[in-house]
Coordinates of C-alpha atoms in Angstrom, one line a residue:
Chain H
M1 CA 133.3 82.6 109.5
T2 CA 131.2 79.4 109.9
K3 CA 127.9 79.0 108.2
I4 CA 124.8 79.9 110.2
N5 CA 122.4 77.1 110.8
A6 CA 118.8 76.7 112.1
N7 CA 120.0 76.2 115.7
D8 CA 122.0 79.4 115.6
V9 CA 118.9 81.3 114.3
R10 CA 116.8 79.6 117.0
K11 CA 119.3 80.7 119.7
V12 CA 119.5 84.3 118.3
A13 CA 115.7 84.5 118.1
K14 CA 115.5 83.6 121.7
L15 CA 118.1 86.3 122.6
A16 CA 116.1 88.8 120.6
R17 CA 112.8 87.8 122.2
L18 CA 111.2 86.6 119.0
E19 CA 109.0 83.5 119.2
L20 CA 109.3 82.1 115.7
S21 CA 107.7 79.1 114.1
D22 CA 109.9 76.3 112.6
D23 CA 108.9 77.4 109.1
L24 CA 110.0 81.0 109.8
I25 CA 113.3 79.7 111.4
E26 CA 113.9 77.8 108.2
T27 CA 113.2 80.8 105.9
Y28 CA 115.3 83.1 108.0
T29 CA 118.2 80.6 108.1
L30 CA 118.4 80.5 104.3
Q31 CA 118.1 84.3 104.0
L32 CA 120.6 85.0 106.7
E33 CA 123.0 82.5 105.2
K34 CA 123.0 84.4 101.9
I35 CA 123.3 87.8 103.6
L36 CA 126.2 86.7 105.9
E37 CA 127.9 85.0 102.9
Y38 CA 127.8 88.4 101.2
V39 CA 129.0 90.2 104.4
A40 CA 131.9 87.7 104.6
Q41 CA 133.7 89.8 101.8
L42 CA 134.8 92.0 104.7
E43 CA 137.0 89.2 106.0
K44 CA 139.4 89.7 103.0
I45 CA 140.0 93.4 103.8
D46 CA 143.2 94.1 105.8
T47 CA 142.2 96.0 108.9
K48 CA 145.2 95.4 111.0
N49 CA 145.8 98.4 113.2
I50 CA 142.8 100.2 111.8
P51 CA 140.7 101.8 114.6
P52 CA 137.0 101.2 114.5
T53 CA 134.6 104.1 113.7
T54 CA 131.6 104.3 115.9
R55 CA 130.3 107.5 114.5
A56 CA 131.7 109.4 111.5
V57 CA 131.4 113.0 112.7
E58 CA 133.3 113.4 115.9
V59 CA 131.4 115.1 118.7
I60 CA 132.6 116.1 122.1
N61 CA 130.6 115.1 125.1
A62 CA 127.6 117.4 125.3
F63 CA 127.4 118.5 128.9
R64 CA 124.6 120.5 130.5
D65 CA 123.8 121.5 134.0
D66 CA 122.0 118.8 135.9
I67 CA 118.9 120.7 136.7
S68 CA 115.7 118.8 137.2
Q69 CA 112.7 119.9 135.2
N70 CA 109.1 118.9 135.5
T71 CA 107.7 117.8 132.1
N72 CA 104.3 116.9 133.5
I73 CA 103.7 114.1 131.2
R74 CA 103.7 111.2 133.7
E75 CA 100.0 110.5 133.3
E76 CA 100.3 110.5 129.5
L77 CA 103.3 108.1 129.6
I78 CA 101.7 105.6 131.9
D79 CA 98.5 105.8 129.8
L80 CA 100.4 104.6 126.8
A81 CA 100.8 101.1 128.4
P82 CA 98.8 98.3 126.8
H83 CA 98.0 97.1 130.3
R84 CA 97.8 99.8 132.9
E85 CA 96.8 99.2 136.5
G86 CA 96.6 102.4 138.5
D87 CA 100.0 104.0 138.4
F88 CA 101.7 100.8 137.3
F89 CA 102.6 98.9 134.1
R90 CA 100.9 95.6 134.5
V91 CA 103.0 92.6 133.3
P92 CA 102.6 88.8 133.4
K93 CA 104.5 87.0 136.2
I94 CA 108.2 87.3 135.7
L95 CA 109.1 83.7 136.6
S96 CA 107.4 80.6 135.2
E97 CA 106.3 78.0 137.7
Chain L
M1 CA 104.7 125.4 92.6
S2 CA 107.7 126.1 94.8
I3 CA 107.8 127.4 98.3
S4 CA 109.0 130.8 97.1
E5 CA 106.2 131.0 94.5
W6 CA 103.5 130.2 97.0
R7 CA 105.1 132.5 99.6
K8 CA 104.9 135.3 97.1
K9 CA 101.2 134.6 96.2
L10 CA 100.4 134.4 100.0
V11 CA 102.1 137.7 100.7
L12 CA 100.5 139.5 97.8
G13 CA 97.1 138.1 98.9
E14 CA 96.6 136.3 95.6
V15 CA 95.8 133.2 97.6
S16 CA 94.9 132.6 101.2
S17 CA 96.6 129.9 103.4
L18 CA 93.2 128.2 103.7
E19 CA 92.7 128.1 99.9
L20 CA 96.2 126.8 99.5
V21 CA 95.9 124.0 102.0
E22 CA 92.4 123.1 100.8
E23 CA 93.8 122.7 97.3
Y24 CA 96.4 120.2 98.5
L25 CA 93.9 118.4 100.7
L26 CA 91.6 118.1 97.7
R27 CA 94.4 116.6 95.6
I28 CA 95.2 114.1 98.3
K29 CA 91.5 113.1 98.3
S30 CA 91.3 112.7 94.6
V31 CA 94.6 110.8 93.9
D32 CA 96.0 109.3 97.0
Q33 CA 93.7 106.3 97.0
K34 CA 95.8 105.1 94.1
L35 CA 99.2 106.0 95.5
N36 CA 98.8 105.3 99.2
S37 CA 101.4 107.8 100.1
F38 CA 99.6 109.1 103.2
L39 CA 98.8 107.1 106.3
F40 CA 97.0 110.0 107.9
V41 CA 95.6 113.2 106.5
N42 CA 95.5 116.1 109.0
E43 CA 92.5 117.8 107.4
E44 CA 90.8 119.6 110.3
K45 CA 93.8 120.8 112.2
A46 CA 95.6 122.0 109.0
K47 CA 92.6 124.1 108.0
A48 CA 92.2 125.5 111.4
R49 CA 95.9 126.5 111.5
A50 CA 95.6 128.0 108.0
K51 CA 92.7 130.2 109.1
Q52 CA 94.8 131.4 112.0
I53 CA 97.7 132.3 109.7
D54 CA 95.3 134.1 107.4
E55 CA 94.0 136.2 110.3
E56 CA 97.5 137.0 111.5
R57 CA 98.5 138.0 108.0
S58 CA 95.5 140.3 107.6
A59 CA 96.2 141.8 111.0
G60 CA 99.6 142.8 109.5
K61 CA 101.7 140.5 111.7
S62 CA 105.1 139.6 110.2
L63 CA 105.0 135.9 109.5
P64 CA 107.8 133.3 109.7
P65 CA 109.4 131.9 106.5
L66 CA 107.1 128.8 105.9
A67 CA 103.8 130.4 107.0
G68 CA 101.0 128.5 105.4
I69 CA 103.2 126.1 103.4
P70 CA 101.7 122.5 103.5
I71 CA 104.3 119.9 104.4
A72 CA 104.0 116.1 104.9
I73 CA 106.0 114.2 107.5
K74 CA 107.3 110.7 107.4
D75 CA 105.5 108.6 109.9
N76 CA 108.6 107.8 112.0
L77 CA 108.8 111.4 113.3
C78 CA 106.9 111.9 116.4
T79 CA 104.0 114.3 116.3
K80 CA 102.2 115.1 119.5
G81 CA 98.6 114.1 119.6
I82 CA 98.8 112.5 116.1
K83 CA 99.6 108.8 115.5
T84 CA 103.2 107.9 114.8
T85 CA 103.1 104.3 113.5
C86 CA 106.5 103.7 111.7
S87 CA 104.2 101.7 109.3
S88 CA 104.4 98.9 111.9
N89 CA 101.7 96.9 113.7
M90 CA 103.9 97.4 116.7
L91 CA 103.0 101.1 116.8
S92 CA 99.7 101.0 114.9
N93 CA 97.9 102.9 117.7
F94 CA 100.9 104.8 119.2
V95 CA 100.3 108.5 119.8
S96 CA 103.4 110.3 120.9
P97 CA 103.2 112.4 124.0
Y98 CA 105.8 114.8 122.6
E99 CA 106.8 116.5 119.3
S100 CA 110.0 115.9 117.5
T101 CA 112.4 118.8 117.3
V102 CA 112.4 119.0 113.5
T103 CA 108.6 119.1 113.2
Q104 CA 108.3 121.6 116.1
R105 CA 110.7 123.8 114.2
L106 CA 108.6 123.5 111.0
W107 CA 105.4 124.5 112.9
D108 CA 107.2 127.3 114.6
A109 CA 108.2 128.5 111.1
G110 CA 104.5 128.5 110.1
A111 CA 104.4 125.3 108.1
L112 CA 101.2 123.3 108.1
L113 CA 101.1 119.5 108.6
V114 CA 99.0 118.0 105.8
G115 CA 99.6 114.4 106.9
K116 CA 101.9 111.6 107.8
T117 CA 103.4 109.5 105.1
N118 CA 104.0 105.8 104.5
L119 CA 107.4 104.2 104.9
D120 CA 109.0 100.8 105.0
E121 CA 108.4 99.4 108.5
F122 CA 110.7 101.2 110.9
A123 CA 112.4 102.6 107.8
M124 CA 113.9 99.2 106.9
G125 CA 113.6 98.7 103.2
S126 CA 114.1 100.3 99.8
S127 CA 110.6 100.2 98.3
T128 CA 108.0 101.0 100.9
E129 CA 106.8 97.4 100.4
T130 CA 107.7 96.4 104.0
S131 CA 105.0 98.8 105.3
A132 CA 102.4 97.0 107.4
F133 CA 99.8 99.3 105.8
G134 CA 100.3 98.6 102.1
T135 CA 102.9 99.7 99.5
T136 CA 103.0 103.2 98.2
L137 CA 103.1 103.4 94.4
N138 CA 105.2 105.5 92.1
P139 CA 103.3 108.4 90.5
W140 CA 105.4 108.0 87.4
D141 CA 104.2 104.4 86.9
I142 CA 101.9 102.9 89.4
E143 CA 103.2 99.4 88.7
R144 CA 106.4 100.5 90.3
V145 CA 107.6 101.3 93.8
P146 CA 108.5 104.9 94.8
G147 CA 111.7 103.6 96.5
G148 CA 112.2 103.6 100.2
S149 CA 112.2 103.8 103.0
S150 CA 110.7 107.3 102.7
G151 CA 108.6 106.3 99.7
G152 CA 105.4 108.1 100.9
S153 CA 107.2 111.4 101.4
A154 CA 108.8 111.2 97.9
A155 CA 105.7 110.1 96.1
A156 CA 103.6 112.8 97.9
V157 CA 106.0 115.6 96.7
A158 CA 106.2 114.1 93.1
A159 CA 102.4 114.0 92.8
G160 CA 101.9 117.5 94.2
L161 CA 100.2 116.3 97.4
C162 CA 102.3 118.7 99.5
V163 CA 104.8 121.4 98.8
A164 CA 107.7 119.6 100.6
S165 CA 108.1 116.8 103.0
L166 CA 110.5 115.3 105.6
G167 CA 112.1 111.9 105.4
S168 CA 114.9 110.1 107.2
D169 CA 118.0 108.6 105.6
T170 CA 119.9 105.8 107.2
G171 CA 121.3 104.1 104.1
G172 CA 119.7 106.2 101.3
S173 CA 116.1 106.3 102.4
I174 CA 115.7 110.0 101.3
R175 CA 117.9 110.0 98.2
Q176 CA 116.9 106.7 96.6
P177 CA 113.1 107.5 96.7
A178 CA 113.8 111.0 95.5
S179 CA 115.7 109.5 92.6
F180 CA 112.8 107.0 91.8
C181 CA 110.2 109.8 92.1
G182 CA 112.0 112.6 90.2
V183 CA 112.2 115.0 93.1
V184 CA 115.0 116.5 95.2
G185 CA 116.0 114.7 98.4
L186 CA 118.7 115.9 100.8
K187 CA 120.5 114.0 103.6
P188 CA 122.4 116.5 105.7
T189 CA 125.7 115.9 107.5
Y190 CA 125.3 113.6 110.5
G191 CA 124.6 115.9 113.4
R192 CA 123.4 118.9 111.3
V193 CA 119.8 118.1 112.2
S194 CA 118.4 116.9 115.5
R195 CA 117.2 113.3 115.7
W196 CA 115.1 113.9 118.8
G197 CA 111.7 112.5 118.2
L198 CA 112.9 110.5 115.2
V199 CA 112.1 106.8 116.0
A200 CA 115.6 105.3 116.2
F201 CA 116.7 102.7 113.6
A202 CA 120.5 102.9 113.4
S203 CA 121.5 105.8 115.6
S204 CA 125.0 106.4 114.2
L205 CA 123.6 106.7 110.6
D206 CA 120.0 108.1 110.9
Q207 CA 119.5 111.7 109.7
V208 CA 116.4 113.7 108.9
G209 CA 116.2 115.7 105.7
P210 CA 113.8 117.3 103.2
F211 CA 112.1 116.3 99.9
A212 CA 111.2 119.1 97.6
R213 CA 110.5 120.1 94.0
S214 CA 113.7 122.2 93.7
V215 CA 117.1 122.5 95.4
A216 CA 116.0 126.0 96.6
D217 CA 113.0 124.5 98.4
A218 CA 115.1 121.8 100.0
A219 CA 117.5 124.5 101.2
D220 CA 114.5 126.5 102.6
V221 CA 113.3 123.5 104.6
L222 CA 116.8 122.6 105.8
Q223 CA 117.3 126.2 107.0
V224 CA 114.4 125.8 109.3
I225 CA 115.2 122.3 110.7
A226 CA 119.0 122.5 111.0
G227 CA 120.9 123.5 114.1
N228 CA 121.9 122.4 117.6
D229 CA 119.4 120.7 119.9
T230 CA 120.3 120.0 123.5
K231 CA 117.9 117.1 123.4
D232 CA 120.1 115.2 120.9
S233 CA 123.7 114.9 122.2
T234 CA 125.0 114.0 118.7
C235 CA 123.6 117.2 117.2
L236 CA 126.4 119.5 116.4
D237 CA 126.7 122.8 118.3
L238 CA 127.8 124.8 115.3
P239 CA 126.4 127.9 113.6
V240 CA 124.0 127.3 110.8
P241 CA 125.0 128.9 107.5
N242 CA 122.7 130.4 105.0
F243 CA 122.3 127.3 102.9
A244 CA 121.2 129.2 99.8
G245 CA 124.0 131.7 100.4
S246 CA 126.2 130.6 97.5
F247 CA 123.4 129.8 95.0
E248 CA 124.4 132.7 92.7
K249 CA 128.2 132.4 93.1
P250 CA 129.9 131.0 90.0
I251 CA 131.0 127.3 90.3
R252 CA 133.7 127.9 87.7
G253 CA 136.9 126.4 88.9
L254 CA 135.3 124.0 91.4
K255 CA 136.4 120.4 91.2
V256 CA 133.9 117.6 90.9
G257 CA 135.0 114.1 91.4
L258 CA 133.6 111.1 89.6
I259 CA 134.0 108.0 91.8
K260 CA 135.5 105.4 89.5
E261 CA 134.2 102.5 91.5
C262 CA 130.6 103.7 91.1
F263 CA 130.7 103.9 87.3
D264 CA 132.4 100.5 87.0
Q265 CA 129.5 98.7 88.7
E266 CA 128.2 95.6 87.1
G267 CA 124.6 96.3 88.2
L268 CA 124.7 99.9 86.9
D269 CA 122.0 100.4 84.3
Q270 CA 123.6 101.8 81.1
E271 CA 120.9 104.5 80.7
V272 CA 121.4 105.7 84.2
K273 CA 125.2 105.8 83.7
K274 CA 124.8 107.8 80.4
S275 CA 122.4 110.3 81.9
V276 CA 124.6 110.9 85.0
L277 CA 127.7 111.3 82.9
R278 CA 125.8 113.7 80.7
A279 CA 125.0 115.7 83.8
A280 CA 128.7 115.8 84.7
H281 CA 129.5 117.2 81.3
Q282 CA 126.8 119.8 81.7
L283 CA 128.5 120.9 84.9
E284 CA 131.8 121.0 83.0
E285 CA 130.3 123.5 80.6
L286 CA 129.7 125.7 83.6
G287 CA 133.4 125.6 84.2
V288 CA 133.9 122.9 86.8
E289 CA 136.8 120.6 86.4
L290 CA 135.9 116.9 86.3
I291 CA 138.4 114.6 88.0
E292 CA 138.2 110.9 88.3
V293 CA 138.8 109.8 91.9
S294 CA 139.1 106.3 93.5
C295 CA 137.4 105.2 96.7
P296 CA 138.7 101.6 96.7
R297 CA 136.4 100.5 99.6
F298 CA 133.3 102.2 98.3
N299 CA 131.8 98.9 97.2
D300 CA 132.2 97.4 100.6
G301 CA 129.7 99.8 101.9
I302 CA 126.8 97.4 101.7
A303 CA 128.5 94.6 103.6
T304 CA 129.6 97.1 106.2
Y305 CA 126.2 98.6 106.5
Y306 CA 124.4 95.3 106.8
V307 CA 126.4 94.6 109.9
I308 CA 126.3 98.0 111.5
A309 CA 122.7 99.0 110.8
P310 CA 121.1 95.8 112.0
S311 CA 123.3 95.7 115.0
E312 CA 122.2 99.2 116.1
A313 CA 118.7 98.3 115.1
S314 CA 118.6 95.2 117.2
A315 CA 119.5 97.3 120.3
N316 CA 117.2 100.2 119.4
L317 CA 114.2 97.9 118.8
A318 CA 114.7 96.0 122.1
R319 CA 112.5 98.7 123.7
Y320 CA 109.4 97.2 122.0
D321 CA 108.5 94.8 124.8
G322 CA 104.8 95.0 125.1
V323 CA 105.0 96.7 128.4
K324 CA 105.4 100.5 128.2
Y325 CA 103.7 101.3 124.9
G326 CA 102.8 99.8 121.6
S327 CA 101.2 96.5 120.9
R328 CA 101.0 93.5 123.2
S329 CA 100.0 89.9 122.6
E330 CA 97.4 88.0 124.7
E331 CA 100.1 85.7 126.0
E332 CA 99.9 85.9 129.8
D333 CA 102.0 82.9 131.0
N334 CA 105.1 84.9 131.8
L335 CA 106.9 88.1 130.9
V336 CA 109.4 86.7 128.5
A337 CA 106.7 84.7 126.7
M338 CA 104.5 87.8 126.4
T339 CA 107.4 89.9 125.0
S340 CA 108.5 87.2 122.6
S341 CA 105.1 86.6 121.2
T342 CA 104.4 90.3 121.0
R343 CA 107.5 90.9 118.9
A344 CA 106.8 87.9 116.7
M345 CA 103.3 89.0 116.1
S346 CA 103.8 92.8 115.6
F347 CA 107.1 93.1 113.7
G348 CA 107.1 92.3 110.0
Q349 CA 109.6 90.0 108.4
E350 CA 112.2 92.6 107.3
V351 CA 112.3 94.0 110.8
Q352 CA 112.7 90.5 112.3
R353 CA 115.4 89.6 109.8
R354 CA 117.4 92.7 110.7
I355 CA 117.0 92.1 114.4
L356 CA 118.2 88.6 113.9
I357 CA 121.3 89.7 111.9
G358 CA 122.1 92.3 114.4
T359 CA 121.7 90.1 117.4
Y360 CA 123.8 87.5 115.7
A361 CA 126.6 90.0 114.9
L362 CA 126.7 91.3 118.4
S363 CA 126.5 87.9 120.1
A364 CA 129.3 86.3 122.0
G365 CA 131.9 84.9 119.7
Y366 CA 130.9 86.8 116.7
F367 CA 131.3 90.4 117.8
D368 CA 134.9 90.8 116.6
A369 CA 134.3 89.0 113.3
Y370 CA 131.3 91.1 112.4
Y371 CA 130.7 94.2 114.3
K372 CA 134.3 95.3 115.1
K373 CA 135.4 94.3 111.6
A374 CA 132.6 96.4 110.0
Q375 CA 133.5 99.4 112.1
Q376 CA 137.1 99.1 111.0
V377 CA 136.1 98.9 107.3
R378 CA 133.9 101.9 108.1
T379 CA 137.1 103.8 109.0
L380 CA 138.6 102.8 105.7
I381 CA 135.6 104.0 103.8
C382 CA 135.8 107.4 105.7
R383 CA 139.5 107.6 104.8
D384 CA 138.7 107.1 101.1
F385 CA 136.4 110.1 101.3
E386 CA 138.9 112.2 103.2
N387 CA 141.5 111.5 100.5
A388 CA 139.0 112.3 97.7
F389 CA 138.0 115.6 99.3
K390 CA 141.7 116.6 99.3
K391 CA 141.4 116.7 95.5
V392 CA 137.8 117.7 94.8
D393 CA 135.0 119.9 96.3
V394 CA 132.1 117.7 95.5
L395 CA 131.7 114.0 94.5
L396 CA 129.2 112.9 91.8
T397 CA 127.6 109.5 91.3
P398 CA 124.3 108.0 90.2
T399 CA 121.9 107.9 93.2
S400 CA 120.6 104.4 92.4
P401 CA 122.0 101.8 90.0
T402 CA 118.5 101.5 88.3
T403 CA 115.3 103.5 87.9
A404 CA 112.2 102.5 89.9
F405 CA 111.6 98.8 89.9
K406 CA 108.3 97.0 89.8
A407 CA 106.5 96.1 93.0
G408 CA 107.5 92.5 94.0
A409 CA 110.7 92.6 91.9
H410 CA 112.8 91.6 94.9
E411 CA 110.3 89.5 96.7
N412 CA 111.8 86.7 98.8
N413 CA 115.3 87.9 98.0
P414 CA 116.3 90.5 100.7
L415 CA 119.9 90.6 99.6
S416 CA 119.1 91.7 96.0
M417 CA 116.9 94.5 97.5
Y418 CA 119.8 95.5 99.8
L419 CA 122.1 95.9 96.8
S420 CA 120.0 98.7 95.4
D421 CA 121.4 101.0 98.1
L422 CA 125.0 100.4 97.0
L423 CA 125.6 104.0 95.9
T424 CA 123.9 105.8 98.8
I425 CA 125.1 103.9 101.8
P426 CA 128.8 105.1 101.9
A427 CA 127.7 108.7 102.6
N428 CA 125.8 107.5 105.7
L429 CA 128.8 105.5 106.9
A430 CA 131.0 108.6 106.6
G431 CA 128.3 111.1 107.9
L432 CA 128.6 113.2 104.7
P433 CA 125.8 115.4 103.3
A434 CA 124.4 114.2 100.0
I435 CA 121.6 115.2 97.6
S436 CA 119.7 113.4 94.9
L437 CA 118.3 115.5 92.1
P438 CA 116.7 114.5 88.8
C439 CA 119.0 114.5 85.8
G440 CA 117.1 112.6 83.1
F441 CA 114.7 109.8 82.1
D442 CA 115.1 106.3 80.9
H443 CA 113.3 104.8 77.9
S444 CA 110.2 104.1 80.0
E445 CA 110.1 107.7 81.0
L446 CA 111.1 106.9 84.6
P447 CA 113.2 109.6 86.4
I448 CA 117.0 109.1 86.9
G449 CA 118.7 110.6 89.9
L450 CA 122.1 112.3 90.2
Q451 CA 123.8 112.1 93.5
L452 CA 126.2 114.8 94.7
I453 CA 128.1 114.2 97.9
G454 CA 129.8 117.0 99.9
N455 CA 132.4 117.1 102.5
V456 CA 131.4 117.2 106.2
L457 CA 129.2 120.3 106.9
E458 CA 129.6 121.6 103.4
E459 CA 125.9 121.7 102.6
E460 CA 126.2 125.2 101.3
R461 CA 128.7 124.2 98.5
L462 CA 126.8 121.0 97.8
L463 CA 123.5 123.0 97.3
Q464 CA 125.3 125.6 95.2
V465 CA 126.4 123.0 92.7
A466 CA 123.1 121.2 92.8
H467 CA 121.2 124.5 92.3
Q468 CA 123.3 125.5 89.3
Y469 CA 123.0 122.2 87.7
E470 CA 119.2 122.3 88.1
Q471 CA 119.1 125.8 86.5
I472 CA 120.6 124.4 83.3
S473 CA 119.2 120.9 83.2
N474 CA 115.5 121.7 82.8
V475 CA 114.7 118.1 83.9
M476 CA 112.3 119.2 86.7
K477 CA 110.0 120.7 84.1
N478 CA 108.9 117.1 83.2
R479 CA 106.2 116.0 85.6
P480 CA 104.2 112.7 86.1
K481 CA 101.3 112.3 83.7
G482 CA 97.6 111.7 84.0
D483 CA 96.1 112.0 87.4
F484 CA 99.4 112.8 89.0
I485 CA 100.2 116.0 87.3
P486 CA 100.9 118.3 90.2
G487 CA 99.5 121.9 90.3

């Protein structure tokens, strides 16, 4: 695995929707470098033909009848929005000019 | 006082529910300024509900098992009409429109909510220091942390500010603080307890469980919260046993495995090691057979966890976008800029760090090297446990390599903080039930925790061994000193 650098962190921060200052990018780069260096111990483990585990205790698909229910909390849910306008969530424009 | 002792007094009329809850509320008022274990105290509603229970009792109604018992809830479990902050500025004003399944079951069983407890932000941390609302301190030594992430719930039980509490455990967040605070903490089998209404951190690892002053109390609370829930598709549709059902059955002949790799740790404190091994030998005196077992991949748990948990977290925390609920920055230029500045402003550094690790591990070109690899090693860790449980009934390790550390001890070094979860993480990766209970003290009179790990769904046996150890150990009789002596 190649070493993570500030540009990688900047790119990942953008993907993760985190607007970070250059100072923070630098701090996180150093910390992530150490953490990923530690994580790299996994590379040495032979996992050929080993299936991945997504969850440890197997569950079968939990099916239920598809019956609609009215929970009546629409108003409460919309009201949680930091910017509400009528029955809508108000957001800034989606595309920059 | 334990749940069963209070229950007896309540039933006999020696104390009313109102008197009981007032006693705990008073204690919170007098000592929690120093500890900061509560983010919110539910004074009025708890008293009103206690009065109601008293009326029902005097009217001769038969009452549910936890009627009148004051319980605290980690602030990442949704409580309808009461703030659920996850100790984050992102949710500092969030009031959930619904109740989590586990808390609803507690209230249906008559329990009283005394308050919501502090945690590491979004349960990410091992000391409660990443909380946006201040660190909780350890009642045994207020220069030290209570552990984390459920530090508030552990400290509150240790200082007698509630009878029991709920926490959540993703990599040790119930067991490690239980160990640091000298109380019992139980993480059930993954899927034993519903996660509906638990704010998601790492969905394949998260599990809710109790803190209590005794194994019996922990079993009492688990009995109420366990069982299938159609709202959580990972919750297991299986009958719930009587968790205290085997308490009195002899453990003679049971096999207890000591995981070799745990005791060979470089970072394992010698006093902790000695105390835990002494506990193992006390169990031997009760007739269990001690067997050394090997789990060769046990020590790769942390590396595995710090790929899987941040990956799941980065996906789960994508929902905090400043649109539907939670905080929002003033940035109005465009949607992406608003979301990005909201998340930069409202998430603390530990949360941001984990989102970055997870996003990196899941990003194009790195997925196989990190995420898939970690999931494969997870399989090997599970297989180690499967092999061990062919030879033994229960596994025994220390809960944490050290006793409670001082606040600030791991400042600016996230990796060294992560390493403190070395011994608890593997049980989460394998979905196994595990309990921490006090087994001794170090030279600074700080509690040491013993971890017992059971096979999948074998909480009953796990609690049987834990309960019988507790009966002979007498460790729980030691309590914090000074202001924090619980009633």
